[in-house]
PDB file of C-alpha atoms in Angstrom:
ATOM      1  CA  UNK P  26       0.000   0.000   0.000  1.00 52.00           C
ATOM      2  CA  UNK P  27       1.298   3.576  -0.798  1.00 50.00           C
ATOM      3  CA  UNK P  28       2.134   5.974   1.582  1.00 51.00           C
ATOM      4  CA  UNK P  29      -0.290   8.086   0.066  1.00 56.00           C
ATOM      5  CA  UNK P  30      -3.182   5.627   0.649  1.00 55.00           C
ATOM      6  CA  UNK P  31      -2.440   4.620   4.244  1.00 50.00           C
ATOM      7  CA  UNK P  32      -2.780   8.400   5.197  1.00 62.00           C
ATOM      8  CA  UNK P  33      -6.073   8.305   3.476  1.00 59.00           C
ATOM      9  CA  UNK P  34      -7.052   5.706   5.157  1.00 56.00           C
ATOM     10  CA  UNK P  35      -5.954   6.805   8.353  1.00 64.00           C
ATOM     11  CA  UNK P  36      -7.431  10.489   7.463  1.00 64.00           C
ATOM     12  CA  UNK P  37     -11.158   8.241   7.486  1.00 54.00           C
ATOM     13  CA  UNK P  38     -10.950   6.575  10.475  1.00 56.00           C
ATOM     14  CA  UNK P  39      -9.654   9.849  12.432  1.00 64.00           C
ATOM     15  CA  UNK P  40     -13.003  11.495  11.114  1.00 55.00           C
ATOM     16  CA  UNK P  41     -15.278   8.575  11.783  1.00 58.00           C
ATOM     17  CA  UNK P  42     -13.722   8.352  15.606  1.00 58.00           C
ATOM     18  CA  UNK P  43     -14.476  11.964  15.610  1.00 58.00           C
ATOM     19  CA  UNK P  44     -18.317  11.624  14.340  1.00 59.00           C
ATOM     20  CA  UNK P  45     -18.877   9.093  17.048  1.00 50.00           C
ATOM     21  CA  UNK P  46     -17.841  10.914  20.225  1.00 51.00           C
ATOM     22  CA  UNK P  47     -20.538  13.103  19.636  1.00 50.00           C
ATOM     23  CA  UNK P  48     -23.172   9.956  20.071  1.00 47.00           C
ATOM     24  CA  UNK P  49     -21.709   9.099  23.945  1.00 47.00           C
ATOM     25  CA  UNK P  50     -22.303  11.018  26.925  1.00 47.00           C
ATOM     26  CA  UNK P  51     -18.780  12.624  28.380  1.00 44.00           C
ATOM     27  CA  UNK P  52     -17.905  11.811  31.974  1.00 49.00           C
ATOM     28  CA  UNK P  53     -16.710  14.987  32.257  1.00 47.00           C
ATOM     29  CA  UNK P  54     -19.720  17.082  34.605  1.00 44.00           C
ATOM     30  CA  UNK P  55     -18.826  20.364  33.362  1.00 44.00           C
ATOM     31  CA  UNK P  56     -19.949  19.297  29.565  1.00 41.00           C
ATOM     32  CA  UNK P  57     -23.289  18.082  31.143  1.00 44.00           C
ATOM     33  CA  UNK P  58     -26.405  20.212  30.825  1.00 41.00           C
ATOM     34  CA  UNK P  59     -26.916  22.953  33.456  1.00 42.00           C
ATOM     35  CA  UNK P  60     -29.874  22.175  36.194  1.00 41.00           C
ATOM     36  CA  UNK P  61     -31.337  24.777  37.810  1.00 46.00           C
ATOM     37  CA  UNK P  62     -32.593  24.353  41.350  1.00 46.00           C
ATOM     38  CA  UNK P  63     -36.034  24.269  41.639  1.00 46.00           C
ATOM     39  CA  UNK P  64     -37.819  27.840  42.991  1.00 45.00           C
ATOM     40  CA  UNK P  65     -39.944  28.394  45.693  1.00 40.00           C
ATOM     41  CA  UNK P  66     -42.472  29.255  43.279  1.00 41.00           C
ATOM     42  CA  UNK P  67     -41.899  25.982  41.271  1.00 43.00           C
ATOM     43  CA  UNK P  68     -42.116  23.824  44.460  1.00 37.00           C
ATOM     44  CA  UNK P  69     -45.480  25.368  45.830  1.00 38.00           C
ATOM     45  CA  UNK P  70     -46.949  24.816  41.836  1.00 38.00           C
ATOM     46  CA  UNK P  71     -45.933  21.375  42.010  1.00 39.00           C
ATOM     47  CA  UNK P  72     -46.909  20.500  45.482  1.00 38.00           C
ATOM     48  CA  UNK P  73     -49.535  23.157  46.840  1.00 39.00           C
ATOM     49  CA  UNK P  74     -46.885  24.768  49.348  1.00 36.00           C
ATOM     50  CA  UNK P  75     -43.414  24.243  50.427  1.00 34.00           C
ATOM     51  CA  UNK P  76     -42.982  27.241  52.802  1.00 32.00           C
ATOM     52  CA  UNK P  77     -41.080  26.815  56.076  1.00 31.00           C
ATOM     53  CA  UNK P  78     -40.354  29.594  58.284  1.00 32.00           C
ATOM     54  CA  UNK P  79     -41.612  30.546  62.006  1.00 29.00           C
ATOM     55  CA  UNK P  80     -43.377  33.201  63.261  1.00 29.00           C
ATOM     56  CA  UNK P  81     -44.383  34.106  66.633  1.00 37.00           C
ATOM     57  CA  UNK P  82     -43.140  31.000  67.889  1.00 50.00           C
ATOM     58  CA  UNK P  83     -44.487  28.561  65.059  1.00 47.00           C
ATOM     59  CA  UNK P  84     -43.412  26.338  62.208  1.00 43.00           C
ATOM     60  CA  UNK P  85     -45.258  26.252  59.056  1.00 40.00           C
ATOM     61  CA  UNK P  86     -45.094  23.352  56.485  1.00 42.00           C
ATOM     62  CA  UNK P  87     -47.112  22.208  53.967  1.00 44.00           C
ATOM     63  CA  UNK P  88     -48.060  19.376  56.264  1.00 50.00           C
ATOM     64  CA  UNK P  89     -48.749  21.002  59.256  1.00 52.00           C
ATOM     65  CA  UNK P  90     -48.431  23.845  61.544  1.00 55.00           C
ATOM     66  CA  UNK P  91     -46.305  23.154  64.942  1.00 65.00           C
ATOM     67  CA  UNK P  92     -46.156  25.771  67.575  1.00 79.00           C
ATOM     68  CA  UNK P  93     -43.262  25.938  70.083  1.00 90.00           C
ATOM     69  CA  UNK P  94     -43.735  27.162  73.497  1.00 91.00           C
ATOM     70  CA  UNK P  95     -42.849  30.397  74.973  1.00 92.00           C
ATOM     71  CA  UNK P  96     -42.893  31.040  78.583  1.00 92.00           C
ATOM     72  CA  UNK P  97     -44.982  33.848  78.583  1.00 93.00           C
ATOM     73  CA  UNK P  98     -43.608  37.304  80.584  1.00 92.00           C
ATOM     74  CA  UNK P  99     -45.335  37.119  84.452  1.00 91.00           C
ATOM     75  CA  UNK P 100     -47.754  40.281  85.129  1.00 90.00           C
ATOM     76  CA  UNK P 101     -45.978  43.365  86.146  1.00 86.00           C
ATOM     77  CA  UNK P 102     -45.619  43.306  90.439  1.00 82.00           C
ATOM     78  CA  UNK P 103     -47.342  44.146  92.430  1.00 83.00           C
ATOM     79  CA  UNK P 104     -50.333  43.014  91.067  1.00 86.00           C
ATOM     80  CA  UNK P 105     -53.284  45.510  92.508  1.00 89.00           C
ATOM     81  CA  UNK P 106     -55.941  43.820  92.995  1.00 91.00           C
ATOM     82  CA  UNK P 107     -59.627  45.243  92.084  1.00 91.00           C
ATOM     83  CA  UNK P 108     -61.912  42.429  93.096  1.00 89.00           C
ATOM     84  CA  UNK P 109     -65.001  41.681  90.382  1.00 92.00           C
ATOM     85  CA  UNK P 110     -67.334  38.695  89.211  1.00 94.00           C
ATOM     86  CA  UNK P 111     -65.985  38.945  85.980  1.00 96.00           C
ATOM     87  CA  UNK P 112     -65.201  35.563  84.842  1.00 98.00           C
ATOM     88  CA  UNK P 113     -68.510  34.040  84.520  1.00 97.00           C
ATOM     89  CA  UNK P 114     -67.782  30.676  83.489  1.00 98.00           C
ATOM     90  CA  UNK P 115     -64.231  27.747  82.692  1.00 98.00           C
ATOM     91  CA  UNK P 116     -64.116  24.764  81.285  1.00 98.00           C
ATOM     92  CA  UNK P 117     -61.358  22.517  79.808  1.00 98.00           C
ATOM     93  CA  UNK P 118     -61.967  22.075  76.201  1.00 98.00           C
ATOM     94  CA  UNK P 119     -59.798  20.267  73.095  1.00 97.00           C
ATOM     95  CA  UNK P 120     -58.911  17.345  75.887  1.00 97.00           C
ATOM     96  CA  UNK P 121     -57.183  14.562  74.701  1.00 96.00           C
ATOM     97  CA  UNK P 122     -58.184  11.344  76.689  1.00 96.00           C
ATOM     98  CA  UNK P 123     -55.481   8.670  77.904  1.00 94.00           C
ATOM     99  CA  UNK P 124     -56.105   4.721  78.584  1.00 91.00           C
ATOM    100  CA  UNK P 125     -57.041   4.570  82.437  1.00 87.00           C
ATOM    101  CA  UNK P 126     -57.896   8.192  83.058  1.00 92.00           C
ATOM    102  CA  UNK P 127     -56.963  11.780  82.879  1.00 95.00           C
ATOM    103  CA  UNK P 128     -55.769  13.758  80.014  1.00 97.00           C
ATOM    104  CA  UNK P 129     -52.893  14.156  77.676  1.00 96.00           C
ATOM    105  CA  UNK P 130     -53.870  17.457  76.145  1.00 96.00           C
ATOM    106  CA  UNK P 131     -55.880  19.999  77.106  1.00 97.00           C
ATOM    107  CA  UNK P 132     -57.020  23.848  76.597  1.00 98.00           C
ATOM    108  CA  UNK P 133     -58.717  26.155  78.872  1.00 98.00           C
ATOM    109  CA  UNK P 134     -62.307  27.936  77.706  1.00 98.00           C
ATOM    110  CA  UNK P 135     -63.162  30.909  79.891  1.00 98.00           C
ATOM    111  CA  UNK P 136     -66.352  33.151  79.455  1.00 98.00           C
ATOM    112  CA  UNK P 137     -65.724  37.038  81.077  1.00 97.00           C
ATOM    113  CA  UNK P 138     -66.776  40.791  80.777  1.00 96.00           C
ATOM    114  CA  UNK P 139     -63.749  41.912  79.163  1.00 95.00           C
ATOM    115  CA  UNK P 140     -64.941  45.496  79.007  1.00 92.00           C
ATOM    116  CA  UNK P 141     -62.476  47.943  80.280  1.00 86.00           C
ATOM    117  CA  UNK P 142     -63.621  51.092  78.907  1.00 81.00           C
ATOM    118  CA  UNK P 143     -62.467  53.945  81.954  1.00 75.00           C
ATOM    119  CA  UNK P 144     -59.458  51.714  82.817  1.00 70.00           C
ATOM    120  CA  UNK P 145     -57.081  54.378  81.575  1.00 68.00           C
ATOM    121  CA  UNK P 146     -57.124  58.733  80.517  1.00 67.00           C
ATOM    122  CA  UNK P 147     -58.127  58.281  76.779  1.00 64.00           C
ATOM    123  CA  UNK P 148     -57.339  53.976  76.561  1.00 70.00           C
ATOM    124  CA  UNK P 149     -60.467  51.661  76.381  1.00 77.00           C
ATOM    125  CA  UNK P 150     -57.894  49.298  78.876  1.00 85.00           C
ATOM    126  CA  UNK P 151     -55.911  46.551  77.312  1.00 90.00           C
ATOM    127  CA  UNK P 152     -57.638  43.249  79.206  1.00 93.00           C
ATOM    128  CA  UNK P 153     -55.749  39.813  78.961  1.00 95.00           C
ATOM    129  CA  UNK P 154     -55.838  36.763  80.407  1.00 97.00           C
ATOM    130  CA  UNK P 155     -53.030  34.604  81.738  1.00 97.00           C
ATOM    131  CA  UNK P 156     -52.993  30.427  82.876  1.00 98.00           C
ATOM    132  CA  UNK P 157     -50.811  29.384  85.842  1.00 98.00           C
ATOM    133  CA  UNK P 158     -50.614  25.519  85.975  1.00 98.00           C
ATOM    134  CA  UNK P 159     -48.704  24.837  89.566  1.00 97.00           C
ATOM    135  CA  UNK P 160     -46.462  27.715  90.218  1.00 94.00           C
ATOM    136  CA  UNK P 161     -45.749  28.035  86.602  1.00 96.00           C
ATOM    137  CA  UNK P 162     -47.135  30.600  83.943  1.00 97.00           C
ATOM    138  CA  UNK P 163     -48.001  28.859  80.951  1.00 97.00           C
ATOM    139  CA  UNK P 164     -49.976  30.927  78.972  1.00 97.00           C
ATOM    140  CA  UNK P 165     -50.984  34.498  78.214  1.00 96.00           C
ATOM    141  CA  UNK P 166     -53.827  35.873  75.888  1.00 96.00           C
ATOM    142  CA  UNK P 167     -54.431  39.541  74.829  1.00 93.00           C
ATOM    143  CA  UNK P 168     -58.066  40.447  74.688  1.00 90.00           C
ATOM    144  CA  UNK P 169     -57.335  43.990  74.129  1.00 86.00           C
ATOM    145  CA  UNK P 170     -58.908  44.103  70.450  1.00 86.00           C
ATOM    146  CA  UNK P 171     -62.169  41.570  71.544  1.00 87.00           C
ATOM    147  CA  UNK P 172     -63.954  43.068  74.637  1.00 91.00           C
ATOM    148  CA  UNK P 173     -67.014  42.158  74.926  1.00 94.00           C
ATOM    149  CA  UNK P 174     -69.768  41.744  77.564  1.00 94.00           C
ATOM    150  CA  UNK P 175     -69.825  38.545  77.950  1.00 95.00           C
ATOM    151  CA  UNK P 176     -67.320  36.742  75.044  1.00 96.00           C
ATOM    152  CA  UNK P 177     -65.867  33.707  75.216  1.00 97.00           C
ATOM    153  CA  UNK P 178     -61.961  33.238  74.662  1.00 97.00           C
ATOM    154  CA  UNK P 179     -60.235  29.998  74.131  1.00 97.00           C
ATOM    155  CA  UNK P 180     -56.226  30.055  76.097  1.00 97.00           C
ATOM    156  CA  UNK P 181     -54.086  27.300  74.262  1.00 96.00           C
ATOM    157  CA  UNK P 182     -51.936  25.508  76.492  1.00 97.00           C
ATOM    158  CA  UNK P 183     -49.178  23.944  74.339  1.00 95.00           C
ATOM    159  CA  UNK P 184     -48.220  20.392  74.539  1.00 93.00           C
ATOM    160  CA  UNK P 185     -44.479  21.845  75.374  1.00 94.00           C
ATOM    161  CA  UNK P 186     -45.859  23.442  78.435  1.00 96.00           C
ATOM    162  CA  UNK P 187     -47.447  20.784  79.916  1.00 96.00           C
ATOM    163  CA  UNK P 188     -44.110  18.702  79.999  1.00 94.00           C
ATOM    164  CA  UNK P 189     -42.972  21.220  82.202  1.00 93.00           C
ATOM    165  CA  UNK P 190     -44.969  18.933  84.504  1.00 96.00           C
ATOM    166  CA  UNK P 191     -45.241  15.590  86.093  1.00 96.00           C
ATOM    167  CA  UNK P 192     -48.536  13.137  85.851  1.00 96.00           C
ATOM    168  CA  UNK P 193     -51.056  13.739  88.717  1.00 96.00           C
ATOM    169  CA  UNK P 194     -53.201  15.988  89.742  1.00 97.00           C
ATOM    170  CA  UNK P 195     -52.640  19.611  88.368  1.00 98.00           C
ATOM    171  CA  UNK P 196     -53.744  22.856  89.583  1.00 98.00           C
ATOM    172  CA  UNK P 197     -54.710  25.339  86.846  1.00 98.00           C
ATOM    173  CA  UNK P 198     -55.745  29.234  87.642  1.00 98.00           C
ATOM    174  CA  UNK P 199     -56.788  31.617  85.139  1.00 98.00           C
ATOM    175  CA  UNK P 200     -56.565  35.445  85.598  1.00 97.00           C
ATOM    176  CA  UNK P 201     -58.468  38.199  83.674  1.00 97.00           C
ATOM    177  CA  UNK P 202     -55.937  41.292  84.205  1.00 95.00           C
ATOM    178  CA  UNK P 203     -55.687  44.897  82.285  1.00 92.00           C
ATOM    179  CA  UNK P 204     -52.260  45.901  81.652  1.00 87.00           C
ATOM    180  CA  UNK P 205     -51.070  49.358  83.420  1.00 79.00           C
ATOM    181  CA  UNK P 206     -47.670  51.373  82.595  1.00 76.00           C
ATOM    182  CA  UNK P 207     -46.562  50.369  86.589  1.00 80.00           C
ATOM    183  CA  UNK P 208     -48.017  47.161  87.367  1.00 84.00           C
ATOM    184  CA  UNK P 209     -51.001  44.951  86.336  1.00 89.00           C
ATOM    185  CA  UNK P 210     -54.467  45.241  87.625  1.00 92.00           C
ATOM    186  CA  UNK P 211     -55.927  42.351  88.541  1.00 94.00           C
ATOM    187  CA  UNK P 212     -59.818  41.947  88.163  1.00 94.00           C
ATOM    188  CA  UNK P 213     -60.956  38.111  88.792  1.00 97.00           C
ATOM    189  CA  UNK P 214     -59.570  34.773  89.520  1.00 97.00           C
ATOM    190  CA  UNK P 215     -60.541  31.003  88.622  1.00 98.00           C
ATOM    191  CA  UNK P 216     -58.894  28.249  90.165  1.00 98.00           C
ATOM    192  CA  UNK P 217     -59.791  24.062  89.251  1.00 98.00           C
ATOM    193  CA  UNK P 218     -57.905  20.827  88.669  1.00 98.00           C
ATOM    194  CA  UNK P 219     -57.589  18.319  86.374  1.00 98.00           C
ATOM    195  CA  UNK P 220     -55.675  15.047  85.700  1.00 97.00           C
ATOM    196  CA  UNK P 221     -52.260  14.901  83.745  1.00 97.00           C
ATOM    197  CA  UNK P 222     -51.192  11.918  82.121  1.00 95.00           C
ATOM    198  CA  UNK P 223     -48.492  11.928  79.592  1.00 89.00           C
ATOM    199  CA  UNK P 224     -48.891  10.476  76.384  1.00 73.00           C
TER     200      UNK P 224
END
């Protein structure tokens, strides 16, 4: 074979081993396609929401919303007290039962007069209610913006709080006070039990 023909030949075969590079995938990952990440707006098309975050002490998922327990501030001392029938009625409410008694879970329903209207110069008062389970405060709730005659206002008391605690018998007081700049006025007490059992 002439020289000139083997070079040819070799000349092909070059170009054909050239041609079929371009049909295999490289191994080199810089030559691969570029993925984008997905956006926040993609993921909550595809899958309703995909938001975390917290606010005010909660965790929001598309799956559910988990709150995380704050202990709340105690009222400003000393507490001056202004005795009133104001808190009409209590109840535990949302109770989660446990095998051989008592309860798991549980939030506290109270019906007041949360009216406050000469409670400060030029304020219609700022009324709230706070939970003491034991010698612990475990919950407050700002009625400031709902005062009414004779409303009804549901205090959450967060499974996190009530680990704070062992199982028995607990003591649970709720007080309807209205904020002042010195100290908190306090208006009407309820005081009642119920069982604890841990889950």
């Amino acid at each position: 074979m002439s020289r000139q023909r083997v070079i040819t030949v070799l000349l092909v075969v070059a170009v054909l081993l050239a041609g079929c590079s371009g049909f295999v995938g490289s191994d080199d990952p810089t030559t691969d396609a570029t993925t984008t990440a997905p956006t926040s707006a993609d993921v909550s098309a595809s899958t309703g929401t995909a938001t975390t975050g917290s606010t005010s002490g909660s965790t929001t998922t598309a799956a559910q919303t988990t709150e995380i327990w704050v202990r709340p501030s105690p009222p400003r001392t000393p507490m001056q007290e202004k005795p009133s029938d104001r808190i009409s009625n209590v109840r535990f409410v949302d109770k989660t039962a446990v095998n051989g008694g008592g309860y798991s879970d549980f939030d506290v329903e109270v019906t007041a007069d949360t009216r406050f209207p000469n409670a400060d110069p030029n304020s219609e008062g700022e009324p709230y209610f706070m939970v003491k389970i034991e010698d612990t405060w475990v919950t407050r709730y700002n009625a400031e913006w709902e005062q009414q005659a004779n409303g009804t206002y549901t205090l959450e008391v967060l499974p996190d709080a009530l680990d704070e605690f062992d199982e028995g018998t607990l003591t649970v007081k709720v007080f309807l006070l209205e904020e002042d700049k010195q100290y908190a006025d306090l208006f009407d007490t309820w005081e009642g039990t119920i069982e604890y059992r841990s889950g």
